[in-house]
CSV table of C-alpha atoms in Angstrom, one decimal:
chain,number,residue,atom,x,y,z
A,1,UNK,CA,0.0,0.0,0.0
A,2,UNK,CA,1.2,3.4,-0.6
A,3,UNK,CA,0.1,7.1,0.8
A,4,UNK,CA,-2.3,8.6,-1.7
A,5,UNK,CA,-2.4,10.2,-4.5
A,6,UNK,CA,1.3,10.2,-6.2
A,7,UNK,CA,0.6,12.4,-9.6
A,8,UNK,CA,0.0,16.4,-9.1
A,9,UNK,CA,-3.5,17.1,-8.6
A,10,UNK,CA,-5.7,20.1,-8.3
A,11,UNK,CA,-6.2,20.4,-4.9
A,12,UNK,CA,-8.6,22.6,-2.9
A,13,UNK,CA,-7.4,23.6,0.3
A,14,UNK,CA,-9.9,24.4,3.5
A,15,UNK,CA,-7.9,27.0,5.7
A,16,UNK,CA,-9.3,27.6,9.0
A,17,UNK,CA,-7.2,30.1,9.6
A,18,UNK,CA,-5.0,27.7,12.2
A,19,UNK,CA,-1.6,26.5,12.3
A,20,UNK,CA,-2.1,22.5,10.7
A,21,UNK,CA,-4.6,23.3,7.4
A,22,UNK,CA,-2.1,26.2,6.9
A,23,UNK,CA,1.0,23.6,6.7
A,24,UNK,CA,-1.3,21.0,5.1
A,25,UNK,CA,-1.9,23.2,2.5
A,26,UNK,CA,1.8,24.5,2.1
A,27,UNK,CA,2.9,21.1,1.8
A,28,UNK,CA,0.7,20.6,-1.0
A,29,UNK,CA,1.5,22.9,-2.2
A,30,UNK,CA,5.5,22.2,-2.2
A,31,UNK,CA,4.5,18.5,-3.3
A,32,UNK,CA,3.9,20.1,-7.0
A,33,UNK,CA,0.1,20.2,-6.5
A,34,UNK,CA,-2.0,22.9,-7.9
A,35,UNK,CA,-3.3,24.7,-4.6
A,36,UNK,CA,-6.1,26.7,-3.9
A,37,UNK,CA,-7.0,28.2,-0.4
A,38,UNK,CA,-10.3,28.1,0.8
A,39,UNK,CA,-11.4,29.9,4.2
A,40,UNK,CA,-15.7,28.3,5.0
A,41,UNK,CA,-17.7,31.6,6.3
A,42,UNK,CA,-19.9,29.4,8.7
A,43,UNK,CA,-21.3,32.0,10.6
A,44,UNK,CA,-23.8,34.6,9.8
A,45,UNK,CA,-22.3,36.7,12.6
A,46,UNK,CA,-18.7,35.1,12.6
A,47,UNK,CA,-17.4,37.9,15.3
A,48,UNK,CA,-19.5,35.8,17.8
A,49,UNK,CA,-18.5,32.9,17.0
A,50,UNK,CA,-14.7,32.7,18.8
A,51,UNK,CA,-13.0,34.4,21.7
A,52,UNK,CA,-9.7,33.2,22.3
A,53,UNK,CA,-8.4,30.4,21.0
A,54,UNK,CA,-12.0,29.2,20.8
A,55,UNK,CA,-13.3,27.9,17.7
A,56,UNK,CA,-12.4,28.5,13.6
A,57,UNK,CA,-14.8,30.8,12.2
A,58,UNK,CA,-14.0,34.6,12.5
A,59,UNK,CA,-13.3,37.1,10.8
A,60,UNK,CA,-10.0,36.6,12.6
A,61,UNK,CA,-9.2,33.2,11.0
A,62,UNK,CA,-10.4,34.1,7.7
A,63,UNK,CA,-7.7,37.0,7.8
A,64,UNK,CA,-5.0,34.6,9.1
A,65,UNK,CA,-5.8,32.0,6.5
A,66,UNK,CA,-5.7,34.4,3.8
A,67,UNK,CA,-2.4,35.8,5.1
A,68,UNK,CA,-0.9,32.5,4.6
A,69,UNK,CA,-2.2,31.6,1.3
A,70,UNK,CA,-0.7,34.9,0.4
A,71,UNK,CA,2.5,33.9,1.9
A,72,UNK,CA,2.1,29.8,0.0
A,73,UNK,CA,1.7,31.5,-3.1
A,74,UNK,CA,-2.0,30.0,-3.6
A,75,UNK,CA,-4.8,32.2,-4.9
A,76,UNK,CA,-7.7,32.3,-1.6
A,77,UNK,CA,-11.4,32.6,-1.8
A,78,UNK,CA,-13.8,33.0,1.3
A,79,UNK,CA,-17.0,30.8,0.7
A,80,UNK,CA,-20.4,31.2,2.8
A,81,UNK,CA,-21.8,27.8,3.7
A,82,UNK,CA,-23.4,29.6,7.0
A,83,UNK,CA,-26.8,28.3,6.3
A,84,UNK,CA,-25.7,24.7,5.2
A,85,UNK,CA,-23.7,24.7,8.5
A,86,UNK,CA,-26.6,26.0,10.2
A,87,UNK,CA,-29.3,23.5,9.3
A,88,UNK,CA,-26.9,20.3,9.1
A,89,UNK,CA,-24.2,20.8,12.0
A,90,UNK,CA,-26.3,23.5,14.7
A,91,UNK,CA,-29.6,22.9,14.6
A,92,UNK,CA,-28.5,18.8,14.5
A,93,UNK,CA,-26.8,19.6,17.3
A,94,UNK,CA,-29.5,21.4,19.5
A,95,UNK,CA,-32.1,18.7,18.0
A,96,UNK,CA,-30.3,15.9,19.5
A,97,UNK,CA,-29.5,17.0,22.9
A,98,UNK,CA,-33.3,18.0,22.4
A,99,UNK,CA,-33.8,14.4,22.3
A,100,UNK,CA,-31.8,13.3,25.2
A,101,UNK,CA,-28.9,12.1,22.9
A,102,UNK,CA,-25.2,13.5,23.0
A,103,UNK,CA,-24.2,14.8,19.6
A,104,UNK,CA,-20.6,15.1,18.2
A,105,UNK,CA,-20.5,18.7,16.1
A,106,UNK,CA,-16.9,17.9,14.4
A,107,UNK,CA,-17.7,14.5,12.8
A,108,UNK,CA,-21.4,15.9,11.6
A,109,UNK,CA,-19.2,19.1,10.0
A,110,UNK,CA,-17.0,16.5,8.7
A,111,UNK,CA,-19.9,14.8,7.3
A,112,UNK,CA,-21.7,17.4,6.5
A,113,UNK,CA,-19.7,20.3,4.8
A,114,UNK,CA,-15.8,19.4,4.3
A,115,UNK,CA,-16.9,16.0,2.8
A,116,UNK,CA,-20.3,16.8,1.3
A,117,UNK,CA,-21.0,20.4,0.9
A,118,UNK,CA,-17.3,21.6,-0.1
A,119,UNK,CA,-16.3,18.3,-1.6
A,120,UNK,CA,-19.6,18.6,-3.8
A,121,UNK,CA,-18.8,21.8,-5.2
A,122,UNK,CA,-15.0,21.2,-5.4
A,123,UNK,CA,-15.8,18.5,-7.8
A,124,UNK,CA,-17.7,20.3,-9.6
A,125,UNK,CA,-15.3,23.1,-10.2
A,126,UNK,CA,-13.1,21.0,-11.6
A,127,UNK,CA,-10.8,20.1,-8.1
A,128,UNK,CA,-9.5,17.2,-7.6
A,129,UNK,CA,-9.1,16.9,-4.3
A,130,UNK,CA,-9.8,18.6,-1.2
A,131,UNK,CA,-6.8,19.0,1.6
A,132,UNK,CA,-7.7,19.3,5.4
A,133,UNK,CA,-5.1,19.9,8.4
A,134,UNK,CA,-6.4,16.2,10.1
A,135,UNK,CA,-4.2,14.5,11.3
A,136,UNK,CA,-4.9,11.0,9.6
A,137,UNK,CA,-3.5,8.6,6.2
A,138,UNK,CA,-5.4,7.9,3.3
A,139,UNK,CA,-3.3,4.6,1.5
A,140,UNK,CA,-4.2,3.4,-2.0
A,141,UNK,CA,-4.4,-0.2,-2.2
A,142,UNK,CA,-3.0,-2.0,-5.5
A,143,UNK,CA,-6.5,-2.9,-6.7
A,144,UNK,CA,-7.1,0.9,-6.8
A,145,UNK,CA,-9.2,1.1,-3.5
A,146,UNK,CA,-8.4,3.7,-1.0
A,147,UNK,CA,-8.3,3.0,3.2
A,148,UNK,CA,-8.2,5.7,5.9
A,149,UNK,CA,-6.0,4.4,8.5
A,150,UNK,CA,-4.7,6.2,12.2
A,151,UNK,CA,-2.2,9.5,12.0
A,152,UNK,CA,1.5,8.2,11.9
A,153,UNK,CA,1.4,9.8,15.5
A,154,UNK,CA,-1.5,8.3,17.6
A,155,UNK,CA,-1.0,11.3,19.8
A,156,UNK,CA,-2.4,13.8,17.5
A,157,UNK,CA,-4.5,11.1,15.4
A,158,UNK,CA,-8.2,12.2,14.3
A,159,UNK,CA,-9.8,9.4,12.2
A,160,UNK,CA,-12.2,9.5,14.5
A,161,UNK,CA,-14.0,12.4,13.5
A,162,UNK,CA,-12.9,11.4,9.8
A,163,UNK,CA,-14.7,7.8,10.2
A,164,UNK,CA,-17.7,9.3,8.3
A,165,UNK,CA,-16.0,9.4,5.2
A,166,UNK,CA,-17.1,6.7,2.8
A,167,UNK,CA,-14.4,5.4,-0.1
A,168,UNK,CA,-15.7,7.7,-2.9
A,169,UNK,CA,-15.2,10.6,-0.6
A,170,UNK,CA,-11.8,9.3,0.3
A,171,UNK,CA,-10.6,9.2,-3.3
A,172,UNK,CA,-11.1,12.6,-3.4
A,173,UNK,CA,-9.5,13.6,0.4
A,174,UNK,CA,-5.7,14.6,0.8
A,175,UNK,CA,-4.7,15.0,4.7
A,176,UNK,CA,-1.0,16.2,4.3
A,177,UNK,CA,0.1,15.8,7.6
A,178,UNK,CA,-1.2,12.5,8.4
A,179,UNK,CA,2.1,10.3,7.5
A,180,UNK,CA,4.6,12.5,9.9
A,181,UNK,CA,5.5,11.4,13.1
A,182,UNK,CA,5.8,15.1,14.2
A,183,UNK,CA,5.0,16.7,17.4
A,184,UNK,CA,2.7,19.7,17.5
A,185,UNK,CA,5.7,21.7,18.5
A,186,UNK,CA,7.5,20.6,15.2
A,187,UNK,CA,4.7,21.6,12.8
A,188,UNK,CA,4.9,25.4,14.6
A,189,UNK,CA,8.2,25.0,14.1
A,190,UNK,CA,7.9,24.4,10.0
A,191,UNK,CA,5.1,27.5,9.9
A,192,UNK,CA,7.6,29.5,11.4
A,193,UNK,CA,10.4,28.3,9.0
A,194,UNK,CA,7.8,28.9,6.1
A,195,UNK,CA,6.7,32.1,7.4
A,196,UNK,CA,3.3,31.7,8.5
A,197,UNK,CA,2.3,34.0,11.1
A,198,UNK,CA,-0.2,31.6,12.3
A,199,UNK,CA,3.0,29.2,13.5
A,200,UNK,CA,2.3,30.5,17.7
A,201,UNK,CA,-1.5,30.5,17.2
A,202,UNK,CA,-3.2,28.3,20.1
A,203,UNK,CA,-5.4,26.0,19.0
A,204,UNK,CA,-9.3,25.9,18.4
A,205,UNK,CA,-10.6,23.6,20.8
A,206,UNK,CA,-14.3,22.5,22.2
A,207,UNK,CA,-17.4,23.7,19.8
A,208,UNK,CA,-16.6,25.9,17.6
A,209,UNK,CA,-19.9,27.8,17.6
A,210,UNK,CA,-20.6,28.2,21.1
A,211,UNK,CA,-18.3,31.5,22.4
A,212,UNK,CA,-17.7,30.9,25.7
A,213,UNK,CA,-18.0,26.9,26.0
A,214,UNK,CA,-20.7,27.3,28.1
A,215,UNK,CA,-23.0,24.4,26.3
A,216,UNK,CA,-25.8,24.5,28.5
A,217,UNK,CA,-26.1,28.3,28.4
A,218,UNK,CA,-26.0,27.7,24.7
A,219,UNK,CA,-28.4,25.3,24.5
A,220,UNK,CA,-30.9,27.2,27.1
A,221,UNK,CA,-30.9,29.7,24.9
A,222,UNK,CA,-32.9,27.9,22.4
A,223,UNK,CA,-34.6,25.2,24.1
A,224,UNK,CA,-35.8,27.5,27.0
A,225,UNK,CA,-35.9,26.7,30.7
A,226,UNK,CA,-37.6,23.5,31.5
A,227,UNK,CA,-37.7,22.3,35.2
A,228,UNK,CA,-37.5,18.5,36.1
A,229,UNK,CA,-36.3,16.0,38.4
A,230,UNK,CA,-33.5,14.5,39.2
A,231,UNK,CA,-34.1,11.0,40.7
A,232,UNK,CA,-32.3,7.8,41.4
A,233,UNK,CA,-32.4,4.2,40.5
A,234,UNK,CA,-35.2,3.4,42.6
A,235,UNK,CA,-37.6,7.0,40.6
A,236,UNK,CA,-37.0,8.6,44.3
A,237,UNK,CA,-36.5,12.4,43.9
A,238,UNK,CA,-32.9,13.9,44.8
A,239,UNK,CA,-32.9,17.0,43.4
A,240,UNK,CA,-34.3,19.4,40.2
A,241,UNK,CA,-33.0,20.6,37.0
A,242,UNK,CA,-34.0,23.4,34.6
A,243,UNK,CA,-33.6,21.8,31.5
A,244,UNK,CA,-32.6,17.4,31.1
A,245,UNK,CA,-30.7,18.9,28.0
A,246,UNK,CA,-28.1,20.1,29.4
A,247,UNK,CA,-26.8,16.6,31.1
A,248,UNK,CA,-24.5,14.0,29.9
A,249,UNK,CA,-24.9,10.5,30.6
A,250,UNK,CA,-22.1,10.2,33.1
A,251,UNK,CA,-21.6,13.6,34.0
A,252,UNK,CA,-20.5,14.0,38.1
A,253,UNK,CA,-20.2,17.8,38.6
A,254,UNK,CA,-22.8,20.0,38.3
A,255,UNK,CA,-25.9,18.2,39.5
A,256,UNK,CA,-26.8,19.9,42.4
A,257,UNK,CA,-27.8,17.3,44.9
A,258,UNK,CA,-28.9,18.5,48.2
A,259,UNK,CA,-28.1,15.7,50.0
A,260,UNK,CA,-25.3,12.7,49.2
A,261,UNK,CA,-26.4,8.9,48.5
A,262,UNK,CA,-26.4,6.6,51.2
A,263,UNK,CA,-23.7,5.4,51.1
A,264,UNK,CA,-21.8,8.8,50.6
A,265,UNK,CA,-20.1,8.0,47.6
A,266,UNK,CA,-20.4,10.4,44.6
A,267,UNK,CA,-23.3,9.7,42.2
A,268,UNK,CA,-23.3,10.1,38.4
A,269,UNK,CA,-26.0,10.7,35.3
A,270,UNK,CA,-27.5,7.1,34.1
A,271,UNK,CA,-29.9,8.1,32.0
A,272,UNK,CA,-31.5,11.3,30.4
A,273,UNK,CA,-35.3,11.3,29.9
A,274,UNK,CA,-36.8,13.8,27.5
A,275,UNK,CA,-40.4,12.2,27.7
A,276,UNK,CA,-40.7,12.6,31.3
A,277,UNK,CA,-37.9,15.5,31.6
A,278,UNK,CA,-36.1,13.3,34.1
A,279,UNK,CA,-32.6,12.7,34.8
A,280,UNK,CA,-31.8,9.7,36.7
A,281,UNK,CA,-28.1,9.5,38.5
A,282,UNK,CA,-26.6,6.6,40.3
A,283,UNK,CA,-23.3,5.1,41.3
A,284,UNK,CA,-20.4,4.4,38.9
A,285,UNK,CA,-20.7,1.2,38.4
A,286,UNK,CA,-23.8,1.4,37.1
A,287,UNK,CA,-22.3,3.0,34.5
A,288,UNK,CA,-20.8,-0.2,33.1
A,289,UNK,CA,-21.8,-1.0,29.3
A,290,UNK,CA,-21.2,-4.1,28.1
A,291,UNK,CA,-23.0,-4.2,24.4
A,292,UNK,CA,-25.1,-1.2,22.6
A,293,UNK,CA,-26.8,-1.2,19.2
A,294,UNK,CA,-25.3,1.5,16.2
A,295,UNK,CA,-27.8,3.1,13.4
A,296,UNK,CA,-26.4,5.0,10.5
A,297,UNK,CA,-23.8,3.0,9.8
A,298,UNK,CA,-21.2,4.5,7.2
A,299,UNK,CA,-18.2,2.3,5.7
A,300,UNK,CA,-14.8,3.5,4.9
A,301,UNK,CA,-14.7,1.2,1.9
A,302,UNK,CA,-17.0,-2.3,1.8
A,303,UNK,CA,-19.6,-3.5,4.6
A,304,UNK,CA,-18.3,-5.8,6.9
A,305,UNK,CA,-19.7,-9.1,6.2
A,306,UNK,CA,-20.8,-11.3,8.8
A,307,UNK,CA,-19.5,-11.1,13.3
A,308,UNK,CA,-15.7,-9.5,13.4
A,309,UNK,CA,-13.5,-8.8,15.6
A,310,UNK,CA,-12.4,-5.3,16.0
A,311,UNK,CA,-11.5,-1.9,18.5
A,312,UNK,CA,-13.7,0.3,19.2
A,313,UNK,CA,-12.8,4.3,19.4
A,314,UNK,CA,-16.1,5.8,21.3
A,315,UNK,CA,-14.8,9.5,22.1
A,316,UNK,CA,-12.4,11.0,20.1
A,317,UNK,CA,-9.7,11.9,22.3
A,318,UNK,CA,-10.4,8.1,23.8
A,319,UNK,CA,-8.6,4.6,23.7
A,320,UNK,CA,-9.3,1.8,21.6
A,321,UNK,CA,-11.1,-1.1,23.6
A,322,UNK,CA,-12.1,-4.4,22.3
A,323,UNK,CA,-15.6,-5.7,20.7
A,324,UNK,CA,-16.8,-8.2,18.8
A,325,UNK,CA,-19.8,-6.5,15.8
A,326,UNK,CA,-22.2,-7.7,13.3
A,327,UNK,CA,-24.4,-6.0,10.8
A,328,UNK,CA,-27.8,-6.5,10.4
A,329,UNK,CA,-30.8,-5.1,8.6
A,330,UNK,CA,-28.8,-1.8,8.8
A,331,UNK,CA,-28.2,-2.4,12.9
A,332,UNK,CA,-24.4,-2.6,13.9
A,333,UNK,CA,-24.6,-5.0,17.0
A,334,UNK,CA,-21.5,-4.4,19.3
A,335,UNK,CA,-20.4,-6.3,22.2
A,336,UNK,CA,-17.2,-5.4,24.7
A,337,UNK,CA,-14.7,-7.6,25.8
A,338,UNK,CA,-15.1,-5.5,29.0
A,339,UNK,CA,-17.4,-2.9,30.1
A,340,UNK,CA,-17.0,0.6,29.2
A,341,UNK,CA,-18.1,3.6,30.8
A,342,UNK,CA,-20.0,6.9,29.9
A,343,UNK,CA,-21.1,5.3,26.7
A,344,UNK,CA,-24.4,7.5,25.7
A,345,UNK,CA,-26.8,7.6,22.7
A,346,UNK,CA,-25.8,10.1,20.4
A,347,UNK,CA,-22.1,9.3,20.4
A,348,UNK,CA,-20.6,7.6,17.3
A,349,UNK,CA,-18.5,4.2,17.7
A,350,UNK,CA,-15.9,3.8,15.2
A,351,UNK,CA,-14.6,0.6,14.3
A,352,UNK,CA,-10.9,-0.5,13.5
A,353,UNK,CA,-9.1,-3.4,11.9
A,354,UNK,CA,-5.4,-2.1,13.0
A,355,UNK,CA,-4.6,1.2,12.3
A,356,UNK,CA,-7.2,1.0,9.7
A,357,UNK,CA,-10.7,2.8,9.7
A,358,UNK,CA,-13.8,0.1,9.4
A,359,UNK,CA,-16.6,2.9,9.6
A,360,UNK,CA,-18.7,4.2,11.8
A,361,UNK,CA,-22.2,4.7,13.0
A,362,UNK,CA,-24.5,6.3,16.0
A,363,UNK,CA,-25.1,4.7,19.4
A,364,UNK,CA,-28.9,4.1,19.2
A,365,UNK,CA,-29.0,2.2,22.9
A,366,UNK,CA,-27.4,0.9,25.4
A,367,UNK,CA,-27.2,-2.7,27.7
A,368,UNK,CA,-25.9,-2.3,31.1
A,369,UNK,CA,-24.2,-4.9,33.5
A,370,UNK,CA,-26.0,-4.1,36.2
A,371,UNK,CA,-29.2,-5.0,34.2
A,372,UNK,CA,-27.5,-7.5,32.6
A,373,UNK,CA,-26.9,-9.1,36.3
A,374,UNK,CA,-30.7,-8.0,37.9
């Protein structure tokens, strides 16, 4: 197998105005590829969107990405997807904490706009490929299918959030630093070298379109204040809440219990009902999972046929942890080798053979030891 593609290409570049889609697109550009810059407007009021190092969409970035296209060489264009963002990656978002599920923003925008939206209209302007700053490795195989496998560097490896992509999308996907075993610190190092003035800029971090982190201000905001109660395993009442979206299922701080459990130890969010606007806590261990069922399932490359073998990435700054899955009518069925924690509905599992990328899907529900054992 070999790193894809070999032959110069036109390549479209998303700048984000950060330090790694600015070096991802100088180095495609130095590999002899025709490079342009592109900086995604995705905010109809961008200065609201970042304070900080918060985020990727202000007016800030899209002057720091077009600073360094200017210093690549590459011609730059700014281009508005606010509204495509808006229905497919924010109101998604809102809808499924809405729905008692916990969301992941970066893989739907993956989905979404980078590998739909732009890629779409890339194509049809004649591009060839479009060139992100994720850290992952697209290989060509000798029968002329492609593979999206882990970063060189697990440390700063993000096929997670890439584990969407399907293989017609990955013929088409060029992540520059993916095959470097680099530190972050070395890639500043090469900006600076290259003269990007984004080389010392911190990193965009959290959700990009929600200012000041505060999610459950955020989400309060457009789902309004709706008081609950907090209960425990047995449906006794420990406390209130003003709105059961703004809990994740094993969250600890934050829940504003008057009095501790009876046996004093710390208690934890189980479960996160939007029907009855209930939010049920309990001890750790009852936060064991030992199987779940997965909807939406997306392959990098060919379905899996038949049970396999596999890791399982569930977060994506998490470890890998063993399962056995099967496929069926459209259902991923997954079972762990041991129980795993804080797995909640909303999340995506990606699947691994290796280093390389199976697919992925959503976490529909959930099968606890503890009810496994009642």
């Amino acid at each position: 197998m070999t790193q894809t593609p070999q032959r110069p290409l036109r390549v479209l570049a998303a700048m984000s105005g950060g330090v790694d889609s600015a070096v991802a697109a100088a180095r495609a550009a130095e590999a002899g590829h025709d490079v342009t810059g592109v900086h995604l407007a995705l905010s109809a009021n961008p200065q609201s969107f970042r304070t900080g190092a918060r985020g990727c969409c202000t007016i800030e970035d899209s002057r720091d990405a077009r600073r360094a296209a200017d210093v690549i060489g590459i011609p730059f264009y700014v281009w508005d997807l606010a509204e495509r963002f808006r229905e497919d990656v924010v109101d998604d978002f809102v809808a499924e904490y809405e729905a008692g599920r916990t969301p992941n923003p970066c893989l739907r925008c993956n989905e979404k706009i980078k590998f739909a939206a732009l890629l779409d209209k890339a194509l049809a302007l004649g591009f060839d490929a479009v060139c992100t700053g994720h850290y992952a490795t697209v290989v060509l195989n000798e029968d002329g299918t492609r593979e999206l496998h882990r970063a060189s560097d697990m440390a700063k490896d993000q096929s997670y959030v890439l584990g969407v992509l399907d293989e017609k999308q990955l013929a088409h996907a060029m992540f520059p630093l993916g095959d470097t075993l680099t530190t972050k610190d070395e890639i500043r190092a090469e900006a600076e070298r290259r003269g990007l003035a984004v080389a010392k800029k911190p990193d965009s971090h959290d959700i990009c379109f929600i200012a000041d982190g505060d999610t459950q201000g955020f989400l309060a905001q457009r789902l309004g204040r709706a008081d609950g109660d907090i209960v425990d395993e047995s449906g006794a009442k420990v406390g209130s809440h003003e709105g059961a979206y703004g809990f994740t299922i094993g969250q600890r701080k934050g829940l504003r219990i008057g009095h501790p459990a009876p046996d004093g130890k710390p208690r934890y969010v189980l479960d996160i009902s939007p029907v009855d606007n209930t939010v049920t806590v309990g001890p750790v261990e009852a936060l064991d999972v030992t199987a779940l069922t997965a909807i939406k399932p997306r392959w990098c490359g060919s379905a899996p046929a038949g049970p396999g073998t596999y890791t399982a990435q569930l977060r994506a700054h998490g470890g890998e942890t063993e399962v056995t899955a099967e496929l069926s009518d459209g259902t991923l069925g997954v079972t762990f080798a041991e129980p795993v924690r804080g797995v909640a509905p909303g999340q995506a599992i990606v699947l691994y053979d290796g280093t390389r990328v199976v697919g992925s899907a959503t976490i529909a529900t959930t099968t606890r030891r503890t009810a496994a054992l009642a």
